[in-house]
Amino acid sequence: MIASTLRFLWENKMFLLAGAWTTVQLTAVSVALGTVIGTVVGIGRISKNKVISLAAAAYADFLRGTPLLVQIFLVHHGLPAVVSRYVPGFHITPFISAITALSINSGAYVSEIVRAGIQSIDKGQMEAGRSLGMTYWQTMRHIILPQAFRRVVPPLGNEFIALLKDSSLVFAIGYNELMTRGRLLMTKYFMFFETWVAVAIIYLCMTMAVSRLVRFIERRMAVDDQS
Amino acid sequence: MIRVENLHKYFGKLHVLRGVTNHVSRGEVVVIIGPSGSGKSTFLRCLNLLEMPNEGDIYIEGVNVVNHGANRVDINKVRAEVGMVFQSFNLFPHMNVLRNITLAPVLVKGISEDQALKEALALLERVGLSEKAEAYPSQLSGGQQQRVAIARALAMRPKVMLFDEPTSALDPEMIGEVLDVMKDLVSDGMTMVVVTHEMGFAREVADRVLFMDGGVIVEENTPSELFSNPQNPRTKAFLSKIL
């Protein structure tokens, strides 16, 4: 069984690795966009403006309270209708759907991380910035966020790992990443066990590499950070 | 220079300031003393609008800086002219000493990096920390951090300096170095309002001492008069406990 799995993995390595590479790209872009969205929403959540903070909370609650698979379908089948009304002729590919759904979803989780990160910074930092005549946004950008981001590197790393695994759900809209390729191999060779063990091994390698990377960045920042 | 009229501040239902009225002249050094919870820190924080008063007015050089109804002011402009030093220093831990000092002048006043750097180095020399320009706050002692915080506030060239218990978080052997820097400011003619428990400092440099209790100024006088001949029974009780 082990021998046949390894042989299967080896024989289809290029096909699977190409899918793995697509998964990495999809995840990286989605986490990057998700971090931007999450930062905006996270700052919104602590806003004194009730409308903004409620809107931000509603966003996070909806996306964390509904299944990712539903969100993927919602984006893939719902987005074209909306987009074609405003941008005629624009074609929504599975790639766009996948990235949109994953970014929006990741943004909700990142917003929680960012909010907690900002709130973990001592109140005196905001007061010191404001007492020097800096605006709320100047203080946010130069004082609070740089310190908060250092603190959220570990949870952001966890989010990256979670999204890397969750990105497998986009097979449902036929996006050609690792999971979809696994299904293709399964229907081609009917070697169920070998296929999914091979796919699992590749996911495991990727998540372990990411967690190593995060730990490395964390250590680098600990050296840089004198505080 | 600063005129305060009938200031009230509530935290929820808690009535912290119950009508504070006072006047600080240019170049005057005013020390505020009083038991904890008396509202002295809140009063100080109102002066640069870190706390917005619920009632009353604060005039800085004749301009009412309290936002209510028709009167809208640019809070940031007010704060840029009022320096503040905190009990817990609140230096920016992710920036070195120089950057701590130059950040606000560059961002808020728009002066050039070069100019800000030059002024920062001069200020560091003044507080005796030239050799720490490249250090990070965590590499400094409490006393050194507080001196950097004073330099940071001075870099905005404020008209008034507010000190909120600047030595309360310091080890005893470091209190002197911070008080020395403050005395240097006094001899320079800086207008200062200081909340402190350092009675020696009050006695030595204050022009006037305010005793606050229960959200009001109970008694005020020159330090020698107030310390040696307090009139109000609450002042007497407080002083007898700490002197």
CSV table of C-alpha atoms in Angstrom, one decimal:
chain,number,residue,atom,x,y,z
A,1,MET,CA,0.0,0.0,0.0
A,2,ILE,CA,2.8,2.4,1.0
A,3,ALA,CA,4.8,1.4,-2.0
A,4,SER,CA,1.9,1.9,-4.4
A,5,THR,CA,1.1,5.3,-2.9
A,6,LEU,CA,4.7,6.5,-3.3
A,7,ARG,CA,4.8,5.1,-6.8
A,8,PHE,CA,1.5,6.9,-7.6
A,9,LEU,CA,2.8,10.1,-6.1
A,10,TRP,CA,6.0,9.9,-8.1
A,11,GLU,CA,4.3,9.1,-11.4
A,12,ASN,CA,1.9,12.0,-11.1
A,13,LYS,CA,4.3,14.4,-9.3
A,14,MET,CA,4.3,17.2,-11.9
A,15,PHE,CA,0.5,17.1,-12.3
A,16,LEU,CA,0.0,17.3,-8.5
A,17,LEU,CA,2.8,19.8,-7.9
A,18,ALA,CA,1.3,22.1,-10.5
A,19,GLY,CA,-1.9,21.9,-8.6
A,20,ALA,CA,-0.1,22.5,-5.3
A,21,TRP,CA,1.6,25.6,-6.8
A,22,THR,CA,-1.8,26.9,-7.8
A,23,THR,CA,-3.1,26.3,-4.3
A,24,VAL,CA,-0.2,28.3,-2.9
A,25,GLN,CA,-0.8,31.2,-5.3
A,26,LEU,CA,-4.5,31.2,-4.6
A,27,THR,CA,-3.9,31.2,-0.8
A,28,ALA,CA,-1.2,33.8,-0.9
A,29,VAL,CA,-3.2,36.2,-3.0
A,30,SER,CA,-6.3,35.6,-0.8
A,31,VAL,CA,-4.5,36.1,2.4
A,32,ALA,CA,-2.9,39.3,1.1
A,33,LEU,CA,-6.2,40.7,0.0
A,34,GLY,CA,-7.8,39.3,3.2
A,35,THR,CA,-5.3,41.1,5.3
A,36,VAL,CA,-6.1,44.4,3.5
A,37,ILE,CA,-9.8,43.8,4.0
A,38,GLY,CA,-9.3,42.6,7.5
A,39,THR,CA,-7.3,45.6,8.5
A,40,VAL,CA,-10.0,48.0,7.2
A,41,VAL,CA,-12.8,46.0,8.8
A,42,GLY,CA,-10.8,45.5,12.0
A,43,ILE,CA,-10.2,49.3,12.4
A,44,GLY,CA,-13.9,49.7,11.6
A,45,ARG,CA,-14.9,47.4,14.4
A,46,ILE,CA,-13.3,49.7,17.0
A,47,SER,CA,-14.6,52.8,15.4
A,48,LYS,CA,-16.6,55.2,17.7
A,49,ASN,CA,-19.0,55.7,14.8
A,50,LYS,CA,-21.8,53.2,15.5
A,51,VAL,CA,-22.8,52.7,11.8
A,52,ILE,CA,-19.3,51.8,10.8
A,53,SER,CA,-18.7,49.5,13.8
A,54,LEU,CA,-22.0,47.7,13.3
A,55,ALA,CA,-21.4,47.3,9.6
A,56,ALA,CA,-18.0,45.9,10.3
A,57,ALA,CA,-19.3,43.5,12.9
A,58,ALA,CA,-22.1,42.4,10.6
A,59,TYR,CA,-19.6,41.6,7.9
A,60,ALA,CA,-17.4,39.5,10.2
A,61,ASP,CA,-20.4,37.8,11.8
A,62,PHE,CA,-22.0,36.8,8.4
A,63,LEU,CA,-18.8,35.4,7.0
A,64,ARG,CA,-17.8,33.6,10.1
A,65,GLY,CA,-21.3,32.3,10.7
A,66,THR,CA,-21.9,30.7,7.3
A,67,PRO,CA,-20.1,27.8,5.6
A,68,LEU,CA,-17.2,28.8,3.3
A,69,LEU,CA,-18.6,26.4,0.7
A,70,VAL,CA,-21.9,28.3,0.6
A,71,GLN,CA,-19.9,31.6,0.3
A,72,ILE,CA,-18.0,30.2,-2.6
A,73,PHE,CA,-21.2,29.2,-4.4
A,74,LEU,CA,-22.7,32.5,-3.6
A,75,VAL,CA,-19.8,34.4,-5.1
A,76,HIS,CA,-19.5,32.1,-8.1
A,77,HIS,CA,-23.1,32.0,-9.1
A,78,GLY,CA,-24.2,35.3,-7.6
A,79,LEU,CA,-21.3,37.6,-8.7
A,80,PRO,CA,-21.8,37.2,-12.5
A,81,ALA,CA,-25.3,38.4,-12.2
A,82,VAL,CA,-24.2,41.5,-10.4
A,83,VAL,CA,-21.1,42.2,-12.5
A,84,SER,CA,-22.8,41.7,-15.9
A,85,ARG,CA,-25.3,44.3,-15.0
A,86,TYR,CA,-22.6,47.0,-14.4
A,87,VAL,CA,-19.7,45.7,-16.6
A,88,PRO,CA,-21.3,44.0,-19.6
A,89,GLY,CA,-19.1,41.4,-21.3
A,90,PHE,CA,-16.9,40.9,-18.2
A,91,HIS,CA,-16.5,37.2,-17.6
A,92,ILE,CA,-16.2,35.8,-14.1
A,93,THR,CA,-13.8,32.9,-14.2
A,94,PRO,CA,-13.5,30.3,-11.4
A,95,PHE,CA,-10.1,32.0,-10.6
A,96,ILE,CA,-11.8,35.3,-9.9
A,97,SER,CA,-14.6,33.6,-7.9
A,98,ALA,CA,-12.2,31.6,-5.9
A,99,ILE,CA,-10.0,34.5,-5.0
A,100,THR,CA,-13.0,36.8,-4.2
A,101,ALA,CA,-14.6,34.2,-2.0
A,102,LEU,CA,-11.5,33.3,-0.1
A,103,SER,CA,-10.4,36.9,0.3
A,104,ILE,CA,-13.7,38.0,1.6
A,105,ASN,CA,-13.9,35.1,4.0
A,106,SER,CA,-10.3,35.5,5.2
A,107,GLY,CA,-10.9,39.2,5.7
A,108,ALA,CA,-13.5,38.4,8.3
A,109,TYR,CA,-11.1,36.3,10.3
A,110,VAL,CA,-8.2,38.7,9.9
A,111,SER,CA,-10.5,41.5,11.1
A,112,GLU,CA,-10.8,39.7,14.4
A,113,ILE,CA,-7.1,39.3,14.6
A,114,VAL,CA,-6.4,42.9,13.7
A,115,ARG,CA,-9.0,44.2,16.2
A,116,ALA,CA,-7.5,42.1,19.0
A,117,GLY,CA,-4.0,43.2,17.9
A,118,ILE,CA,-4.9,46.9,18.0
A,119,GLN,CA,-6.7,46.6,21.4
A,120,SER,CA,-3.7,44.8,22.8
A,121,ILE,CA,-1.6,48.0,22.4
A,122,ASP,CA,-1.5,50.1,25.5
A,123,LYS,CA,-3.9,53.0,25.5
A,124,GLY,CA,-1.1,55.3,26.4
A,125,GLN,CA,0.3,55.0,22.9
A,126,MET,CA,-2.7,56.5,21.3
A,127,GLU,CA,-2.8,59.2,24.0
A,128,ALA,CA,0.9,60.0,23.5
A,129,GLY,CA,0.4,60.3,19.8
A,130,ARG,CA,-2.7,62.5,20.1
A,131,SER,CA,-1.1,64.6,22.8
A,132,LEU,CA,1.7,65.5,20.3
A,133,GLY,CA,-1.0,66.9,17.9
A,134,MET,CA,-1.1,63.9,15.6
A,135,THR,CA,-4.5,63.0,14.2
A,136,TYR,CA,-6.2,59.7,15.0
A,137,TRP,CA,-5.2,58.3,11.6
A,138,GLN,CA,-1.6,59.5,11.8
A,139,THR,CA,-1.3,57.8,15.2
A,140,MET,CA,-3.0,54.7,13.9
A,141,ARG,CA,-0.6,54.5,10.9
A,142,HIS,CA,2.7,55.4,12.6
A,143,ILE,CA,2.2,54.2,16.2
A,144,ILE,CA,-0.5,51.7,16.7
A,145,LEU,CA,-0.6,49.5,13.5
A,146,PRO,CA,3.2,48.9,13.3
A,147,GLN,CA,3.1,47.6,16.8
A,148,ALA,CA,-0.1,45.7,16.3
A,149,PHE,CA,1.1,43.9,13.2
A,150,ARG,CA,4.2,42.6,15.0
A,151,ARG,CA,1.9,41.0,17.5
A,152,VAL,CA,-0.5,39.4,15.0
A,153,VAL,CA,2.2,37.6,12.9
A,154,PRO,CA,1.5,34.3,14.7
A,155,PRO,CA,-2.3,34.4,14.4
A,156,LEU,CA,-1.9,35.6,10.8
A,157,GLY,CA,0.3,32.6,10.1
A,158,ASN,CA,-2.4,30.3,11.5
A,159,GLU,CA,-4.9,32.0,9.3
A,160,PHE,CA,-2.7,31.4,6.3
A,161,ILE,CA,-2.5,27.7,7.2
A,162,ALA,CA,-6.3,27.5,7.7
A,163,LEU,CA,-6.9,29.1,4.4
A,164,LEU,CA,-4.4,26.9,2.6
A,165,LYS,CA,-6.5,23.9,3.7
A,166,ASP,CA,-9.9,25.6,3.2
A,167,SER,CA,-8.9,26.6,-0.3
A,168,SER,CA,-9.5,23.0,-1.2
A,169,LEU,CA,-13.2,23.8,-1.2
A,170,VAL,CA,-12.9,25.7,-4.4
A,171,PHE,CA,-12.8,22.3,-6.3
A,172,ALA,CA,-16.6,22.7,-6.1
A,173,ILE,CA,-16.5,25.4,-8.7
A,174,GLY,CA,-13.9,23.6,-10.8
A,175,TYR,CA,-10.9,25.7,-10.1
A,176,ASN,CA,-7.8,23.8,-11.1
A,177,GLU,CA,-5.9,23.6,-7.9
A,178,LEU,CA,-4.6,20.6,-5.9
A,179,MET,CA,-7.9,19.2,-4.7
A,180,THR,CA,-9.4,19.4,-8.2
A,181,ARG,CA,-6.4,17.6,-9.7
A,182,GLY,CA,-6.7,14.9,-7.0
A,183,ARG,CA,-10.3,14.3,-8.2
A,184,LEU,CA,-9.2,14.2,-11.8
A,185,LEU,CA,-6.6,11.6,-11.0
A,186,MET,CA,-9.1,9.6,-8.9
A,187,THR,CA,-11.6,9.4,-11.8
A,188,LYS,CA,-8.8,8.6,-14.2
A,189,TYR,CA,-7.1,5.7,-12.3
A,190,PHE,CA,-9.6,4.8,-9.7
A,191,MET,CA,-6.9,4.5,-7.1
A,192,PHE,CA,-8.8,6.2,-4.3
A,193,PHE,CA,-6.6,5.5,-1.4
A,194,GLU,CA,-3.4,6.3,-3.2
A,195,THR,CA,-4.8,9.5,-4.6
A,196,TRP,CA,-6.0,11.0,-1.4
A,197,VAL,CA,-3.0,10.0,0.7
A,198,ALA,CA,-0.8,11.6,-1.9
A,199,VAL,CA,-2.9,14.8,-1.9
A,200,ALA,CA,-2.9,14.8,1.9
A,201,ILE,CA,0.9,14.4,2.0
A,202,ILE,CA,1.3,17.4,-0.3
A,203,TYR,CA,-1.1,19.6,1.8
A,204,LEU,CA,0.8,18.5,4.9
A,205,CYS,CA,4.2,19.5,3.4
A,206,MET,CA,2.8,22.9,2.5
A,207,THR,CA,1.3,23.6,5.9
A,208,MET,CA,4.5,22.6,7.6
A,209,ALA,CA,6.5,24.8,5.3
A,210,VAL,CA,4.3,27.7,6.1
A,211,SER,CA,4.4,27.2,9.9
A,212,ARG,CA,8.2,27.0,9.6
A,213,LEU,CA,8.2,30.2,7.7
A,214,VAL,CA,6.0,32.0,10.2
A,215,ARG,CA,8.2,30.9,13.1
A,216,PHE,CA,11.2,32.2,11.2
A,217,ILE,CA,9.6,35.6,10.6
A,218,GLU,CA,8.6,35.7,14.2
A,219,ARG,CA,12.1,35.1,15.4
A,220,ARG,CA,13.5,37.6,12.9
A,221,MET,CA,11.1,40.2,14.3
A,222,ALA,CA,12.0,39.4,17.9
A,223,VAL,CA,15.6,40.2,17.0
A,224,ASP,CA,14.7,43.4,15.2
A,225,ASP,CA,12.2,44.5,17.8
A,226,GLN,CA,14.0,46.0,20.7
A,227,SER,CA,10.8,46.5,22.7
B,1,MET,CA,-2.4,82.0,29.3
B,2,ILE,CA,-4.8,79.2,30.4
B,3,ARG,CA,-8.1,80.2,31.9
B,4,VAL,CA,-10.5,77.5,33.1
B,5,GLU,CA,-14.1,78.2,34.0
B,6,ASN,CA,-16.5,76.0,35.8
B,7,LEU,CA,-15.2,72.7,34.4
B,8,HIS,CA,-17.3,69.6,34.9
B,9,LYS,CA,-16.4,66.1,33.8
B,10,TYR,CA,-18.5,62.9,34.2
B,11,PHE,CA,-17.3,59.4,33.6
B,12,GLY,CA,-20.7,57.7,33.2
B,13,LYS,CA,-22.5,58.6,36.4
B,14,LEU,CA,-19.3,59.5,38.3
B,15,HIS,CA,-19.0,63.2,38.7
B,16,VAL,CA,-15.2,63.6,38.6
B,17,LEU,CA,-14.8,67.4,38.2
B,18,ARG,CA,-17.3,69.5,40.0
B,19,GLY,CA,-16.7,73.0,38.8
B,20,VAL,CA,-13.0,73.8,38.5
B,21,THR,CA,-12.1,77.4,37.9
B,22,ASN,CA,-8.5,78.7,37.6
B,23,HIS,CA,-6.1,80.8,35.7
B,24,VAL,CA,-2.5,80.0,34.8
B,25,SER,CA,-0.3,82.9,33.8
B,26,ARG,CA,2.5,82.8,31.2
B,27,GLY,CA,5.7,81.5,32.8
B,28,GLU,CA,3.9,80.3,35.9
B,29,VAL,CA,4.6,77.0,37.5
B,30,VAL,CA,1.5,75.5,39.1
B,31,VAL,CA,1.7,72.3,41.1
B,32,ILE,CA,-1.5,70.3,41.7
B,33,ILE,CA,-1.6,68.0,44.8
B,34,GLY,CA,-4.4,66.0,46.3
B,35,PRO,CA,-5.5,62.4,47.2
B,36,SER,CA,-6.0,59.9,44.5
B,37,GLY,CA,-9.4,60.1,42.9
B,38,SER,CA,-9.5,63.9,43.6
B,39,GLY,CA,-9.7,64.6,39.9
B,40,LYS,CA,-6.3,66.2,39.5
B,41,SER,CA,-5.2,64.0,36.7
B,42,THR,CA,-8.6,64.4,34.9
B,43,PHE,CA,-8.3,68.1,35.3
B,44,LEU,CA,-4.8,68.0,33.7
B,45,ARG,CA,-6.0,65.7,30.9
B,46,CYS,CA,-8.8,68.2,30.1
B,47,LEU,CA,-6.3,70.9,29.5
B,48,ASN,CA,-5.1,69.2,26.3
B,49,LEU,CA,-8.5,67.7,25.6
B,50,LEU,CA,-7.5,64.0,26.2
B,51,GLU,CA,-10.7,64.2,28.2
B,52,MET,CA,-13.4,66.4,26.7
B,53,PRO,CA,-15.1,68.3,29.6
B,54,ASN,CA,-18.9,68.0,29.8
B,55,GLU,CA,-19.4,71.5,30.9
B,56,GLY,CA,-17.4,74.7,31.3
B,57,ASP,CA,-14.7,76.4,29.2
B,58,ILE,CA,-11.0,76.3,28.7
B,59,TYR,CA,-9.3,79.4,27.1
B,60,ILE,CA,-5.8,79.0,25.9
B,61,GLU,CA,-4.4,82.4,25.0
B,62,GLY,CA,-7.9,83.7,24.8
B,63,VAL,CA,-9.3,81.0,22.5
B,64,ASN,CA,-12.0,78.7,23.8
B,65,VAL,CA,-10.8,75.2,23.0
B,66,VAL,CA,-13.8,73.3,24.3
B,67,ASN,CA,-16.1,71.9,21.6
B,68,HIS,CA,-19.7,72.5,22.3
B,69,GLY,CA,-22.5,73.6,20.1
B,70,ALA,CA,-21.4,76.6,18.1
B,71,ASN,CA,-17.8,76.5,19.2
B,72,ARG,CA,-15.8,74.0,17.0
B,73,VAL,CA,-12.1,73.9,17.3
B,74,ASP,CA,-9.3,71.9,15.8
B,75,ILE,CA,-8.3,69.7,18.7
B,76,ASN,CA,-5.1,68.7,17.0
B,77,LYS,CA,-4.0,72.3,16.8
B,78,VAL,CA,-4.6,72.8,20.4
B,79,ARG,CA,-2.7,69.7,21.4
B,80,ALA,CA,0.3,70.6,19.3
B,81,GLU,CA,0.8,73.7,21.5
B,82,VAL,CA,0.3,71.9,24.8
B,83,GLY,CA,3.0,69.4,25.7
B,84,MET,CA,2.2,66.4,27.9
B,85,VAL,CA,4.4,64.1,29.9
B,86,PHE,CA,2.7,60.9,31.2
B,87,GLN,CA,3.3,58.8,34.4
B,88,SER,CA,4.1,55.8,32.2
B,89,PHE,CA,6.3,57.7,29.7
B,90,ASN,CA,4.5,56.2,26.7
B,91,LEU,CA,7.5,56.3,24.4
B,92,PHE,CA,6.9,54.5,21.1
B,93,PRO,CA,8.7,51.2,21.6
B,94,HIS,CA,9.2,50.4,17.9
B,95,MET,CA,11.2,53.6,17.2
B,96,ASN,CA,14.5,54.7,18.4
B,97,VAL,CA,14.9,57.8,20.6
B,98,LEU,CA,15.6,60.1,17.7
B,99,ARG,CA,12.6,58.9,15.8
B,100,ASN,CA,10.4,59.2,18.9
B,101,ILE,CA,11.3,62.9,19.1
B,102,THR,CA,11.2,63.8,15.4
B,103,LEU,CA,8.0,62.0,14.3
B,104,ALA,CA,5.4,64.5,15.5
B,105,PRO,CA,7.3,67.7,14.4
B,106,VAL,CA,7.7,66.2,10.9
B,107,LEU,CA,4.1,64.9,10.6
B,108,VAL,CA,2.2,67.7,12.4
B,109,LYS,CA,4.3,70.8,11.8
B,110,GLY,CA,5.7,69.7,8.4
B,111,ILE,CA,9.3,70.7,9.2
B,112,SER,CA,12.0,68.9,7.3
B,113,GLU,CA,13.6,65.7,8.6
B,114,ASP,CA,17.0,67.4,8.7
B,115,GLN,CA,15.7,70.3,10.8
B,116,ALA,CA,13.8,68.0,13.1
B,117,LEU,CA,16.9,65.9,13.6
B,118,LYS,CA,19.0,68.9,14.4
B,119,GLU,CA,16.5,70.1,17.0
B,120,ALA,CA,16.1,66.6,18.4
B,121,LEU,CA,19.8,66.3,19.0
B,122,ALA,CA,19.8,69.7,20.7
B,123,LEU,CA,17.0,68.6,23.0
B,124,LEU,CA,18.7,65.3,23.8
B,125,GLU,CA,21.8,67.2,24.8
B,126,ARG,CA,19.6,69.4,27.0
B,127,VAL,CA,18.1,66.4,28.9
B,128,GLY,CA,21.6,64.8,29.0
B,129,LEU,CA,21.0,61.8,26.7
B,130,SER,CA,23.0,62.6,23.6
B,131,GLU,CA,24.7,59.2,23.7
B,132,LYS,CA,21.3,57.4,23.6
B,133,ALA,CA,20.0,58.9,20.4
B,134,GLU,CA,20.0,55.6,18.5
B,135,ALA,CA,18.8,53.5,21.5
B,136,TYR,CA,15.4,52.0,21.7
B,137,PRO,CA,13.1,52.8,24.7
B,138,SER,CA,13.5,49.3,26.2
B,139,GLN,CA,17.2,49.8,26.4
B,140,LEU,CA,16.7,52.9,28.7
B,141,SER,CA,16.1,53.1,32.4
B,142,GLY,CA,12.8,54.6,33.6
B,143,GLY,CA,14.4,58.0,34.3
B,144,GLN,CA,16.0,58.1,30.9
B,145,GLN,CA,12.8,57.2,29.2
B,146,GLN,CA,11.0,60.0,31.0
B,147,ARG,CA,13.7,62.5,30.0
B,148,VAL,CA,13.2,61.4,26.4
B,149,ALA,CA,9.5,61.8,26.8
B,150,ILE,CA,10.1,65.4,28.0
B,151,ALA,CA,12.3,66.0,25.0
B,152,ARG,CA,9.7,64.5,22.7
B,153,ALA,CA,7.0,66.9,24.1
B,154,LEU,CA,9.4,69.9,23.9
B,155,ALA,CA,10.1,69.1,20.2
B,156,MET,CA,6.7,70.5,19.3
B,157,ARG,CA,7.8,73.8,20.9
B,158,PRO,CA,4.7,73.9,23.2
B,159,LYS,CA,3.5,77.0,25.0
B,160,VAL,CA,2.6,75.0,28.1
B,161,MET,CA,3.9,71.7,29.5
B,162,LEU,CA,1.6,69.4,31.4
B,163,PHE,CA,3.1,66.7,33.7
B,164,ASP,CA,0.9,63.9,35.0
B,165,GLU,CA,2.7,62.4,37.9
B,166,PRO,CA,6.0,62.3,35.9
B,167,THR,CA,8.0,60.6,38.7
B,168,SER,CA,5.4,58.2,40.2
B,169,ALA,CA,6.5,55.2,38.1
B,170,LEU,CA,10.2,55.7,38.7
B,171,ASP,CA,12.6,54.0,41.1
B,172,PRO,CA,13.6,56.5,43.8
B,173,GLU,CA,17.1,56.9,42.6
B,174,MET,CA,15.9,58.1,39.2
B,175,ILE,CA,13.4,60.7,40.4
B,176,GLY,CA,16.1,63.3,40.8
B,177,GLU,CA,17.3,63.3,37.2
B,178,VAL,CA,13.8,63.9,35.9
B,179,LEU,CA,13.1,66.6,38.5
B,180,ASP,CA,16.4,68.3,37.4
B,181,VAL,CA,15.2,68.4,33.8
B,182,MET,CA,11.9,69.9,34.9
B,183,LYS,CA,13.7,72.5,37.1
B,184,ASP,CA,15.8,73.4,34.1
B,185,LEU,CA,12.6,74.1,32.2
B,186,VAL,CA,11.3,76.2,35.0
B,187,SER,CA,14.4,78.4,35.0
B,188,ASP,CA,13.9,78.7,31.2
B,189,GLY,CA,10.5,80.3,31.9
B,190,MET,CA,8.3,77.5,30.6
B,191,THR,CA,4.7,77.6,31.7
B,192,MET,CA,4.0,74.4,33.6
B,193,VAL,CA,1.2,72.5,35.3
B,194,VAL,CA,2.4,69.6,37.3
B,195,VAL,CA,0.5,66.9,39.1
B,196,THR,CA,2.9,65.3,41.5
B,197,HIS,CA,3.5,63.8,44.9
B,198,GLU,CA,6.9,65.4,45.1
B,199,MET,CA,6.3,68.0,47.8
B,200,GLY,CA,10.0,69.0,47.8
B,201,PHE,CA,9.7,69.9,44.1
B,202,ALA,CA,6.5,71.8,44.7
B,203,ARG,CA,8.1,73.7,47.6
B,204,GLU,CA,11.2,74.6,45.6
B,205,VAL,CA,9.9,75.6,42.2
B,206,ALA,CA,6.1,76.1,42.3
B,207,ASP,CA,4.7,79.6,42.1
B,208,ARG,CA,1.4,78.3,43.3
B,209,VAL,CA,0.1,75.0,44.7
B,210,LEU,CA,-3.5,73.9,44.2
B,211,PHE,CA,-5.0,71.3,46.5
B,212,MET,CA,-7.7,69.3,44.9
B,213,ASP,CA,-10.2,67.0,46.6
B,214,GLY,CA,-13.6,65.7,45.6
B,215,GLY,CA,-13.4,67.2,42.1
B,216,VAL,CA,-12.8,70.8,43.2
B,217,ILE,CA,-9.9,73.0,44.0
B,218,VAL,CA,-10.2,73.2,47.8
B,219,GLU,CA,-7.4,75.6,48.5
B,220,GLU,CA,-4.6,77.3,46.6
B,221,ASN,CA,-1.7,79.4,47.7
B,222,THR,CA,2.1,79.9,47.4
B,223,PRO,CA,3.9,76.7,48.4
B,224,SER,CA,5.3,78.2,51.6
B,225,GLU,CA,1.9,79.4,52.8
B,226,LEU,CA,0.0,76.3,51.8
B,227,PHE,CA,2.5,73.9,53.4
B,228,SER,CA,3.1,75.8,56.6
B,229,ASN,CA,-0.3,77.3,57.1
B,230,PRO,CA,-3.1,75.4,55.4
B,231,GLN,CA,-6.5,76.9,56.0
B,232,ASN,CA,-9.0,74.2,55.0
B,233,PRO,CA,-9.4,71.2,57.3
B,234,ARG,CA,-9.2,68.8,54.3
B,235,THR,CA,-5.9,70.4,53.2
B,236,LYS,CA,-4.6,70.0,56.8
B,237,ALA,CA,-5.6,66.4,56.9
B,238,PHE,CA,-4.0,65.6,53.6
B,239,LEU,CA,-0.8,67.4,54.4
B,240,SER,CA,-0.5,65.9,57.9
B,241,LYS,CA,-0.6,62.4,56.2
B,242,ILE,CA,2.1,63.1,53.7
B,243,LEU,CA,4.5,65.6,55.3
